Structures are given as C-alpha cells and as structure tokens.
PDB file of C-alpha atoms in Angstrom:
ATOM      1  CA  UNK A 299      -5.927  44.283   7.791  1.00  0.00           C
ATOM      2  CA  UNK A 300      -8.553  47.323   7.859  1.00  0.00           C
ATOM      3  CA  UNK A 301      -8.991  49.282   4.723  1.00  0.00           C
ATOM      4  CA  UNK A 302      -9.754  53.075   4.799  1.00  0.00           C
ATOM      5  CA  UNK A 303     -13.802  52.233   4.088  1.00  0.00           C
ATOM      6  CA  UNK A 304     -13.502  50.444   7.800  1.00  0.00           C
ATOM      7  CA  UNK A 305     -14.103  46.895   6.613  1.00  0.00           C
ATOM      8  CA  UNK A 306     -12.189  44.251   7.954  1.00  0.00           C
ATOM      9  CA  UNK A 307     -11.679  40.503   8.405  1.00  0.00           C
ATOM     10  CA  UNK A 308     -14.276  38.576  10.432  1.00  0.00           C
ATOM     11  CA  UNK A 309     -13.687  35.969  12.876  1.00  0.00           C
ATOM     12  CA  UNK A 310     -14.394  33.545  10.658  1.00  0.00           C
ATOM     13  CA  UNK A 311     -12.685  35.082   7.765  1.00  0.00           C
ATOM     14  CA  UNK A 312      -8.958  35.254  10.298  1.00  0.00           C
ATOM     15  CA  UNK A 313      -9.971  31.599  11.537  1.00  0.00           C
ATOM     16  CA  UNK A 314      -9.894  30.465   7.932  1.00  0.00           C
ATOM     17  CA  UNK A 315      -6.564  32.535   7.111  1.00  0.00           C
ATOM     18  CA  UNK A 316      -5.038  30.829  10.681  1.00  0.00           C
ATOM     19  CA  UNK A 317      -5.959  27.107   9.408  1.00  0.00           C
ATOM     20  CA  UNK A 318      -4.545  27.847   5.663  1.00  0.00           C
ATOM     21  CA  UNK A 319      -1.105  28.910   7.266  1.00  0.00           C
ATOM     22  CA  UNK A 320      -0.911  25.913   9.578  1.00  0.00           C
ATOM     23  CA  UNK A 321      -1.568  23.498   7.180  1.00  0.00           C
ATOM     24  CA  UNK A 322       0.482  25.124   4.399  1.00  0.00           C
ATOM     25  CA  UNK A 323       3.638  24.192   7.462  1.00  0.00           C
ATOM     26  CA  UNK A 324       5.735  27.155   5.249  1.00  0.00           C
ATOM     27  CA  UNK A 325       7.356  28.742   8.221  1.00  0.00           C
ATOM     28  CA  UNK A 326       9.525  28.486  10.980  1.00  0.00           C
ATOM     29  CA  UNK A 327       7.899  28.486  14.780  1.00  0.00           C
ATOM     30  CA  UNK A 328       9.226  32.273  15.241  1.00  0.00           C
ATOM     31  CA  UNK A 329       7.259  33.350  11.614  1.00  0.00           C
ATOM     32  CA  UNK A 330       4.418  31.293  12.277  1.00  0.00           C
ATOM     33  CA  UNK A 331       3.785  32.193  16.420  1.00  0.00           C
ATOM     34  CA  UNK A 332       4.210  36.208  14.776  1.00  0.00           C
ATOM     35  CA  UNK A 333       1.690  35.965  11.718  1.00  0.00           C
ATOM     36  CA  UNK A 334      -0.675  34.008  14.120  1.00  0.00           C
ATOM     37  CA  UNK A 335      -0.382  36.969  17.083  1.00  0.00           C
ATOM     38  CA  UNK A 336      -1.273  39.473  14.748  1.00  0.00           C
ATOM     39  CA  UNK A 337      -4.154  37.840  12.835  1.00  0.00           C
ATOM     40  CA  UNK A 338      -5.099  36.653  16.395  1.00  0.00           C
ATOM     41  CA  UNK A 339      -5.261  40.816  17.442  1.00  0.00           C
ATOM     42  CA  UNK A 340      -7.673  41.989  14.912  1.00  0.00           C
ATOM     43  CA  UNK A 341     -10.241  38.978  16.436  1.00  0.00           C
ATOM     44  CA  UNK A 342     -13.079  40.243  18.361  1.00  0.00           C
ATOM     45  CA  UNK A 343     -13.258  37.373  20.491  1.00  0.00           C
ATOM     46  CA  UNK A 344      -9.464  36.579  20.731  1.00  0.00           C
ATOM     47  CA  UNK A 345      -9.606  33.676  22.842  1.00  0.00           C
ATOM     48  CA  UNK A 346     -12.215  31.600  20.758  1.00  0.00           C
ATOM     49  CA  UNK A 347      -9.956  31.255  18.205  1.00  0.00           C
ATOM     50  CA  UNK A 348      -6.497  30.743  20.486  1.00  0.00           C
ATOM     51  CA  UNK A 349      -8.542  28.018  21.522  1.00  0.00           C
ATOM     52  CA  UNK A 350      -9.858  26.392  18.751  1.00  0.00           C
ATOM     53  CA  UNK A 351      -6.182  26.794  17.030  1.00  0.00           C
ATOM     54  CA  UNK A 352      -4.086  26.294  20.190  1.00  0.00           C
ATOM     55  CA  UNK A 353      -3.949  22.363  19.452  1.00  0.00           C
ATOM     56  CA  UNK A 354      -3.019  22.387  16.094  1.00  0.00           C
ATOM     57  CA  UNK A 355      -1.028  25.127  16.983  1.00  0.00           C
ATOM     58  CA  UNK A 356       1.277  22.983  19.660  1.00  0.00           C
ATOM     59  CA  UNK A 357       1.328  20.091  17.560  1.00  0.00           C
ATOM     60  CA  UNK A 358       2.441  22.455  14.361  1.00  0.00           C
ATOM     61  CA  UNK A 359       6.276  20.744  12.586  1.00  0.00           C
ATOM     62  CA  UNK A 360       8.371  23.401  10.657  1.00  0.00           C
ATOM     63  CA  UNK A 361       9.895  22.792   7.173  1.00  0.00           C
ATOM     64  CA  UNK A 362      13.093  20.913   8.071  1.00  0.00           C
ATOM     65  CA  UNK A 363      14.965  23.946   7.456  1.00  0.00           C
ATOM     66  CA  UNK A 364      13.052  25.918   9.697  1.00  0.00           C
ATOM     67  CA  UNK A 365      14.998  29.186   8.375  1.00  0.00           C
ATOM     68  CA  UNK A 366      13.348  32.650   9.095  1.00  0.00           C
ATOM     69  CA  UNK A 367      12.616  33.714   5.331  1.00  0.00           C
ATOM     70  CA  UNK A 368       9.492  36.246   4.873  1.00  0.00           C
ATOM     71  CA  UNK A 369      12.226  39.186   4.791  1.00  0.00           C
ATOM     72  CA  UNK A 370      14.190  36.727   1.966  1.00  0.00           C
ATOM     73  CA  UNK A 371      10.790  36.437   0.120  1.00  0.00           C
ATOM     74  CA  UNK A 372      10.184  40.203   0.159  1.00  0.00           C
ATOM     75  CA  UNK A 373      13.717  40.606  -1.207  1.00  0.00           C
ATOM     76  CA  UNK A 374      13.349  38.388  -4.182  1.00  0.00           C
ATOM     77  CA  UNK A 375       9.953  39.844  -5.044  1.00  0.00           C
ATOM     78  CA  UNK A 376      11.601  42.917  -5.376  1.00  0.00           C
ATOM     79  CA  UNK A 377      14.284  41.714  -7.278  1.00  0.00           C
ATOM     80  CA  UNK A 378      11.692  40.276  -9.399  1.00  0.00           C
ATOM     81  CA  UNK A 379       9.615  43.666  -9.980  1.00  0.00           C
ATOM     82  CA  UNK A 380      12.315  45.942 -10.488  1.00  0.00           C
ATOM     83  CA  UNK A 381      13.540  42.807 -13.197  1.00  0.00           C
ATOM     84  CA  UNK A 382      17.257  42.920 -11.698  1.00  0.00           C
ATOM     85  CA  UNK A 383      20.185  40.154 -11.907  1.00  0.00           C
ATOM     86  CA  UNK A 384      21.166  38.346  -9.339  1.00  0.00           C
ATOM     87  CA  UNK A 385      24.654  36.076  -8.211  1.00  0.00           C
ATOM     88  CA  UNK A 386      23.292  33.589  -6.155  1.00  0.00           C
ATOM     89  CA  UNK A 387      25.571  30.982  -4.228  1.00  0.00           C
ATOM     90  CA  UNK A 388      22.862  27.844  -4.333  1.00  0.00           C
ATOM     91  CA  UNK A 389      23.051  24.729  -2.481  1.00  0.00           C
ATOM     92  CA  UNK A 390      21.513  21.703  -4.901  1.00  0.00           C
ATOM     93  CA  UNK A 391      19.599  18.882  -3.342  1.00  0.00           C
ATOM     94  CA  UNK A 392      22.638  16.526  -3.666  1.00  0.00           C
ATOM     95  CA  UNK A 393      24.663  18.865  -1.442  1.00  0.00           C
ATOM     96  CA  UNK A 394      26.535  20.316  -4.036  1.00  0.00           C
ATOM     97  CA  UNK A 395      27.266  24.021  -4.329  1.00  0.00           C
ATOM     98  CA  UNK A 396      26.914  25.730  -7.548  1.00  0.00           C
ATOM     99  CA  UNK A 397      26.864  30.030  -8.401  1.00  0.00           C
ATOM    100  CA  UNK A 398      24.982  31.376 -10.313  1.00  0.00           C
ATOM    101  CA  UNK A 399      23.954  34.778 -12.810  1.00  0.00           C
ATOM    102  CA  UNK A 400      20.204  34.746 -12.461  1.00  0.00           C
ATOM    103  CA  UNK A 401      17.115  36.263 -14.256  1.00  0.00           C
ATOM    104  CA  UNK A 402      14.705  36.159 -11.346  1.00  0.00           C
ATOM    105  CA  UNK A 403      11.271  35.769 -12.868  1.00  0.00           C
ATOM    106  CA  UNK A 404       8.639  34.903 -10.304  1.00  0.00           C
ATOM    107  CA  UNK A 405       8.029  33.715  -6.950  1.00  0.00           C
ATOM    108  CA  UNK A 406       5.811  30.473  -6.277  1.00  0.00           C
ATOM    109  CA  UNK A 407       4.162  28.702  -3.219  1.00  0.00           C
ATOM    110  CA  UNK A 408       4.044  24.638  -3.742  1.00  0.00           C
ATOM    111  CA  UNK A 409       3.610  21.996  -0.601  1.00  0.00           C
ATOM    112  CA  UNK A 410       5.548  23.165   1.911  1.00  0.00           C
ATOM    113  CA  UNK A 411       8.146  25.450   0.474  1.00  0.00           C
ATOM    114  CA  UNK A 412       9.016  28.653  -1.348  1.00  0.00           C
ATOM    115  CA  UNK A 413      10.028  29.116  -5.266  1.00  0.00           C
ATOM    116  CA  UNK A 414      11.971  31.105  -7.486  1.00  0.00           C
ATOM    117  CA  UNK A 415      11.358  30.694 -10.666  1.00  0.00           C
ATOM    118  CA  UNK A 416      13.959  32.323 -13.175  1.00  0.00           C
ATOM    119  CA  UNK A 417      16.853  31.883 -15.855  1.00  0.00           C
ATOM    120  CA  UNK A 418      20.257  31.174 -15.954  1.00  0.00           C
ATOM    121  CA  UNK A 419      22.119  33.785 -17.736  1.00  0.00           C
ATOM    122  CA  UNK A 420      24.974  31.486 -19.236  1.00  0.00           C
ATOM    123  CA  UNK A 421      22.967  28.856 -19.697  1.00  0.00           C
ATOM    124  CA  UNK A 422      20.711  28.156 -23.132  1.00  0.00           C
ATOM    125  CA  UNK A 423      17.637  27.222 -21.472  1.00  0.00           C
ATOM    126  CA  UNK A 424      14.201  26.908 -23.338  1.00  0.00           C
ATOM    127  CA  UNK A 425      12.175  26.532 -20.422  1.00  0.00           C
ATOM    128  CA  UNK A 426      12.419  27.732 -16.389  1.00  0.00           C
ATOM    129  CA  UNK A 427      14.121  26.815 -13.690  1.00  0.00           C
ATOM    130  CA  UNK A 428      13.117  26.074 -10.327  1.00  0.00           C
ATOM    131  CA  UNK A 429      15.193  27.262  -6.991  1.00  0.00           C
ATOM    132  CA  UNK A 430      14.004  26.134  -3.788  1.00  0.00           C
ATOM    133  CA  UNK A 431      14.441  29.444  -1.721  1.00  0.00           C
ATOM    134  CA  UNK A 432      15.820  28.285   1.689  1.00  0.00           C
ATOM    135  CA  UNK A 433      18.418  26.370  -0.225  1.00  0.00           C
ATOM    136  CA  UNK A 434      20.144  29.809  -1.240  1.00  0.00           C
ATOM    137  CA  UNK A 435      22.919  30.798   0.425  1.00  0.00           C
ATOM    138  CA  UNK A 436      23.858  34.006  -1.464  1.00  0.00           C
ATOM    139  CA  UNK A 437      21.529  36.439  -3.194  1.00  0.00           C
ATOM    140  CA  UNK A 438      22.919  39.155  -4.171  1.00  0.00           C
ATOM    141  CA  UNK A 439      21.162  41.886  -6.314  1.00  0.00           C
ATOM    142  CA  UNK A 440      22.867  43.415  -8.841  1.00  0.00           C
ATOM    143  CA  UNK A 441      22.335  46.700 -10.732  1.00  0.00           C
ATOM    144  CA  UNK A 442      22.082  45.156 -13.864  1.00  0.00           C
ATOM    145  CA  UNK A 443      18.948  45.033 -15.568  1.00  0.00           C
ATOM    146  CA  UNK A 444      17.367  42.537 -17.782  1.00  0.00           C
ATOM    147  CA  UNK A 445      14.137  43.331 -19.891  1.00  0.00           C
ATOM    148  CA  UNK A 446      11.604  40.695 -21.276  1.00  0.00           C
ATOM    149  CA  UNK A 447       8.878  41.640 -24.034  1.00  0.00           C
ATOM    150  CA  UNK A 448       5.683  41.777 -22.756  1.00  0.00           C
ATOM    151  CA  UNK A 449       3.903  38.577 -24.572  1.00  0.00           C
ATOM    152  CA  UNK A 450       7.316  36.603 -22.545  1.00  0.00           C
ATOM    153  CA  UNK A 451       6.686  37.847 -19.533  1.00  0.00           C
ATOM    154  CA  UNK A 452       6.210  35.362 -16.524  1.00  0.00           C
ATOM    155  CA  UNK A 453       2.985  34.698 -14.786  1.00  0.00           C
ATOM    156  CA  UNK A 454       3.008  32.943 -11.895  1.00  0.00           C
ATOM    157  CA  UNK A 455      -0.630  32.156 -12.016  1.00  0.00           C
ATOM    158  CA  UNK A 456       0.156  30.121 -15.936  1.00  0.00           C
ATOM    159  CA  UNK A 457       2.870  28.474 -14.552  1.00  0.00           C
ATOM    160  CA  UNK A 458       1.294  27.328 -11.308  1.00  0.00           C
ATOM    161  CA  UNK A 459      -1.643  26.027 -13.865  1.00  0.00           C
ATOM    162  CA  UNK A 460       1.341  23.732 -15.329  1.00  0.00           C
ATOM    163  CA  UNK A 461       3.614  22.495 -13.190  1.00  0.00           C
ATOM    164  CA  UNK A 462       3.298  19.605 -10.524  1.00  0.00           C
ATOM    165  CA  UNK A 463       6.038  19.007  -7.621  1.00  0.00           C
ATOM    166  CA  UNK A 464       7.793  21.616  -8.829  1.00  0.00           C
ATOM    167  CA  UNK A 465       9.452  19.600 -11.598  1.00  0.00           C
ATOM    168  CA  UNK A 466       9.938  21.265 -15.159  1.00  0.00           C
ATOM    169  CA  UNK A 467      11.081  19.957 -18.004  1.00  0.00           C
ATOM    170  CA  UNK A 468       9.413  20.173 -21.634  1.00  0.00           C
ATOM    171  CA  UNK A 469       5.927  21.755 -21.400  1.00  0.00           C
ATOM    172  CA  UNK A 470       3.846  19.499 -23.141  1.00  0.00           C
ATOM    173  CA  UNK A 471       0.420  18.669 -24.324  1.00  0.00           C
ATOM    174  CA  UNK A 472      -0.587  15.221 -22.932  1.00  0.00           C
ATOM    175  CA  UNK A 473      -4.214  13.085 -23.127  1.00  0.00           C
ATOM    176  CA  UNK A 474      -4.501  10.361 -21.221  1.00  0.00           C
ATOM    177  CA  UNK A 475      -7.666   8.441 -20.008  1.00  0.00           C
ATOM    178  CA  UNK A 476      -8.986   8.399 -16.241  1.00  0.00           C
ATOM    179  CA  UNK A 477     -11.542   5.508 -14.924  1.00  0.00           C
ATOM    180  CA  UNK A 478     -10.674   6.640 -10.796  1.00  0.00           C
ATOM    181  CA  UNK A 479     -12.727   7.570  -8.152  1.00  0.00           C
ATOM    182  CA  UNK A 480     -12.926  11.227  -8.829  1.00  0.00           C
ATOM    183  CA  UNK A 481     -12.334  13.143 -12.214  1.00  0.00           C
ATOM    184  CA  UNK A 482     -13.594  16.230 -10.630  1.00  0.00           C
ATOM    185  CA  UNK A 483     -10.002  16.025  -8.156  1.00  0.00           C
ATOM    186  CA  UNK A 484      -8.119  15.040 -11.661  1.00  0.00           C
ATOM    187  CA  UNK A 485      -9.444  18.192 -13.269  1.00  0.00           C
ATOM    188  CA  UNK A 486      -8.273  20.083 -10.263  1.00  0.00           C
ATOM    189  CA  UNK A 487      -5.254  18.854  -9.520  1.00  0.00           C
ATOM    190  CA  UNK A 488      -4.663  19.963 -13.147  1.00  0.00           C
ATOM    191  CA  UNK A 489      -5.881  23.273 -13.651  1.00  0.00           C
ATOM    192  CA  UNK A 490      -5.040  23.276 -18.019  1.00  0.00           C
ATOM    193  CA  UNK A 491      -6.822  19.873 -18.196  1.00  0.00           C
ATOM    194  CA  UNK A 492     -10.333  19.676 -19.764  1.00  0.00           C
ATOM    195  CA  UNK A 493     -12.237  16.568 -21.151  1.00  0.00           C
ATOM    196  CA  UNK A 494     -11.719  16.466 -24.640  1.00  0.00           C
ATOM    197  CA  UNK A 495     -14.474  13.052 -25.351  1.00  0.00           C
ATOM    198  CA  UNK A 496     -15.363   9.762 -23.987  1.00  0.00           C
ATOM    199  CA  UNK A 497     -13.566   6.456 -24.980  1.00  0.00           C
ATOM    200  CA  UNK A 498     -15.830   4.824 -27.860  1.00  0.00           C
ATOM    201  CA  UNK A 499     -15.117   1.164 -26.545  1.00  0.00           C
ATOM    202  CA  UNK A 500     -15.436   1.936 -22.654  1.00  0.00           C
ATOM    203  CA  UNK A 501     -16.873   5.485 -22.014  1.00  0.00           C
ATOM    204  CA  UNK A 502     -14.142   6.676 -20.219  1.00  0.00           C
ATOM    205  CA  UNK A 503     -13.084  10.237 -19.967  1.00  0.00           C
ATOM    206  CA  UNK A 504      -9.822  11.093 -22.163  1.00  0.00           C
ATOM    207  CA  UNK A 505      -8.511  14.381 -20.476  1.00  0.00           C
ATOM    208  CA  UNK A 506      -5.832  16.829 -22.431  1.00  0.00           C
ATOM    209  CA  UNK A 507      -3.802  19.164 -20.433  1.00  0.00           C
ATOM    210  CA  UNK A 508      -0.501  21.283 -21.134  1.00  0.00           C
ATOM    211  CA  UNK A 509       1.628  20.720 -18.283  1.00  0.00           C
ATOM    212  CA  UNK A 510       5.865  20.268 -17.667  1.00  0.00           C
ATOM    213  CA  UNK A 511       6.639  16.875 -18.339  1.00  0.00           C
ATOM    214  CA  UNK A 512       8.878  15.867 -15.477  1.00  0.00           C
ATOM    215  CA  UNK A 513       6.711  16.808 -12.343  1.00  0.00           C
ATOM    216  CA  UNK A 514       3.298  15.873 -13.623  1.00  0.00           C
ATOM    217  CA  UNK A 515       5.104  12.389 -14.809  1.00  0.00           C
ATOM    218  CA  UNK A 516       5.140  11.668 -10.664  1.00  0.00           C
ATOM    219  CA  UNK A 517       1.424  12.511 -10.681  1.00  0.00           C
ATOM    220  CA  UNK A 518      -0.019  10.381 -12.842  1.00  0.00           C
ATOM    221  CA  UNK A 519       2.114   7.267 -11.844  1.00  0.00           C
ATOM    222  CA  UNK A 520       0.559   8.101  -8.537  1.00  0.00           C
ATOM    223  CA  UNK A 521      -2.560   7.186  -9.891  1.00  0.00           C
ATOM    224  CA  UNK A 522      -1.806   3.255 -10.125  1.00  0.00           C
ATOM    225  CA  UNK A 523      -4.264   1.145 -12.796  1.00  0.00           C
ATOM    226  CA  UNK A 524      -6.669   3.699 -12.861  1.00  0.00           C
ATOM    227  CA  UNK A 525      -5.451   5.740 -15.477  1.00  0.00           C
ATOM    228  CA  UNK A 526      -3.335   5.109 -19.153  1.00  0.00           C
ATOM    229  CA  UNK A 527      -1.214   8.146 -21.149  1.00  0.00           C
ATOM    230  CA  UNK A 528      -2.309   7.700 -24.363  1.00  0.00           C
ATOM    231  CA  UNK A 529      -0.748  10.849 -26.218  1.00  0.00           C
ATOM    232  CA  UNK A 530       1.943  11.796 -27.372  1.00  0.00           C
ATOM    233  CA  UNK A 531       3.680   8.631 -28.071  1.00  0.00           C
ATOM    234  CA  UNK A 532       6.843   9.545 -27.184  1.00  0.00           C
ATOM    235  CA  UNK A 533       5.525  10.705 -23.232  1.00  0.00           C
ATOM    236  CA  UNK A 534       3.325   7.604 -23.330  1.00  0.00           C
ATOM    237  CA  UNK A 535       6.879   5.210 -23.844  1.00  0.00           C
ATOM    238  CA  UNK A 536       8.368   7.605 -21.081  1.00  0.00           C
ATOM    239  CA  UNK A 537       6.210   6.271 -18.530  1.00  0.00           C
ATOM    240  CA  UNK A 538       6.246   2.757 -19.722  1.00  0.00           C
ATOM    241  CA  UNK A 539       9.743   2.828 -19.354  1.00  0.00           C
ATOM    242  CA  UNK A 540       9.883   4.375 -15.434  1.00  0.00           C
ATOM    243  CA  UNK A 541       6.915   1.353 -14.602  1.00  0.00           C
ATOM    244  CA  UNK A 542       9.237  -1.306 -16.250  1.00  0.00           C
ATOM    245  CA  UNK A 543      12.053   0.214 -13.898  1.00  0.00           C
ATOM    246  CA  UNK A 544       9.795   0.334 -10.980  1.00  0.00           C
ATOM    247  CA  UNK A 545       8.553  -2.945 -11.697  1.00  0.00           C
ATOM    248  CA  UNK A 546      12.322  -4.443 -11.979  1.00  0.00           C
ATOM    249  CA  UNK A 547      12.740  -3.576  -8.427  1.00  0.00           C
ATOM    250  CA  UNK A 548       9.936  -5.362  -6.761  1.00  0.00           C
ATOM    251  CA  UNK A 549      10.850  -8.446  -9.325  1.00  0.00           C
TER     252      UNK A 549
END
C-alpha cells in the first residue's frame, strides 16, 4: 500500500480500486467488508469515500457460493510457482464428483469467478483445462514436481487474450465480418482480433482473431444479424448448425 520511496495510493486512485472490486462481485461479504476496511484506512478523507461506496456497498450480492477463498487462491498460486502436482477432489457443474492428478498451470479472473487453468495428468489433452476454483473440494499439493520447457510455459496474460466464458476447446484462427454498432467493443472484447480488410461488395470490416473455439462460439451468436463467420469453413458450419438448433426451438 506505501512503498519505501513514501508514495502511495490517492483517494481517487483507492476509490477506483473500491468500485473495480464491487463490480467484479468475486467475494464473499466477509472478503469483500475486509479488502474494503483496509483500502478504506489508507484514505485521507475516510468518510468521503464510505459514503460515496456505502450504497453500492449495502446493495453488493456475493457469488452464489459465497465461499471465503483469497487464502485458496494464494495456495494454488503457489502450487502454480513452485510447478507442483496436485489430487484434487472436483465437483463438475452437473453435480458430479470426479478426482483428479493435476498440472496446475495458471490462475485466471473471468466475470465473477476464479480459474485454474492446468492439465490432467492421465489424460491426453492438447489444449487446457478450465477448473472453476470454489467448485474444488480437495486440493491437495503433492511433492511431485512437473517441469515444462520454457517456449510451453503458460501465460495467463495469452490465454486471457483467447478465451471467452471460460470455454476452451480447439484454439483456432477465425475471420468473420462485423456491420454492429461498435467495432472498437468487438476489437476489445477480443484482444488477438485485428482488421485484416474491408468487404469488396459492402465495405464491411472482416476481423481475424485466434481464440478457443467453444467459448468465443457463445460470443459471437450473441451478436444476432450483425455479424457472419466466414472462415474456416468447418467453424463457419459449426455455428450454422447451433442457429438451426436454436431456431428449431422457437419453430
């Protein structure tokens, strides 16, 4: 919070840091009320800002889970850095419970909840794998190392770039052409996107990105008639097929 020079955050610098947590809704009442009270101590005027945040403050909702889990967070980091496996008792979204050997690779943020990313040790996977963290009911580190080359190692930053909803699947490179109300949000949303050149015919913007296939599938449906998949073929039939599914419903 101070560093040894004697800087330290502004008013406006912890008011910013107090409306990023509350909106981000990753903790539980108790971790949120504590993170709050101490960003709240270094103020100079402490009660301007309990009573600019005190509203948005009362009316704050938890994760469903509302599980205490910055000391879990800190443990998988470290299990992450010192590149240890892990048995993990893991409780899927349909209920089920499955164990697992892990290779804990990296620890993400996305819309509400917590990540680890990492690899199944029995499991011939060519891509990651995504555990929600306050769906673990065991994690247990091991003294068994794993090592990874340097050119394979994960970056949380590259995969953040790539992945939407937390969804993996193949990483892919898609184009597909955008005519909504904002390409600047588009290129955004997608940080590996870039406009590539303008549609002959129509002068639309035909955008290529390399993204996971599954999650950012969800994303561009959300984007109703405003914007087509045009590459690759394969990806492009993909999505037909979901909107002829979708569309059977409604029928």
């Amino acid at each position: 919070m101070i560093n040894p020079q004697g800087f330290k955050f502004s008013d406006k610098d912890i008011f910013a840091l107090s409306k990023i947590i509350l909106e981000s809704r990753a903790f539980s009442n108790n971790e949120l009320n504590k993170i709050l009270a101490i960003l709240n101590s270094q103020c100079e005027d402490n009660e301007l800002l309990r009573k600019i945040i005190e509203n948005e403050k009362f009316n704050y909702v938890p994760p469903k889970h509302n599980k205490n889990i910055i000391d879990f967070i800190w443990k998988i980091s470290v299990s992450v850095q010192e590149q240890k496996l892990v048995h993990a008792k893991y409780q899927r979204q349909d209920g089920r419970i499955k164990e697992y050997k892990l290779k804990p690779l990296g620890l993400v943020f996305s819309e509400y909840y917590f990540y680890l990313v990492g690899e199944i040790v029995v499991k011939n996977e060519n891509y990651p794998i995504v555990f929600r963290v306050d769906r673990f009911e065991k994690y247990d580190i091991t003294e068994e190392k794993f090592s990874m080359q340097y050119k394979d190692r994960f970056e949380e930053g590259e995969f953040h770039k790539k992945i939407q909803f937390m969804y993996t699947g193949e990483l892919r490179s898609i184009q597909f052409k955008f005519w909504g109300d904002s390409l600047e949000a588009v290129l955004d949303r997608l940080p590996t996107s870039k406009v590539i050149k303008y549609d002959e015919k129509d002068n639309k913007p035909i955008i290529q990105a390399e993204v996971y296939g599954e999650g950012v599938k969800r994303w561009l449906l959300s984007q109703k008639e405003f914007l087509e998949v045009l590459k690759p073929e394969r990806y492009r039939n993909e999505i037909k097929d979901t909107i002829r599914k979708m569309y059977e419903i409604y029928k």
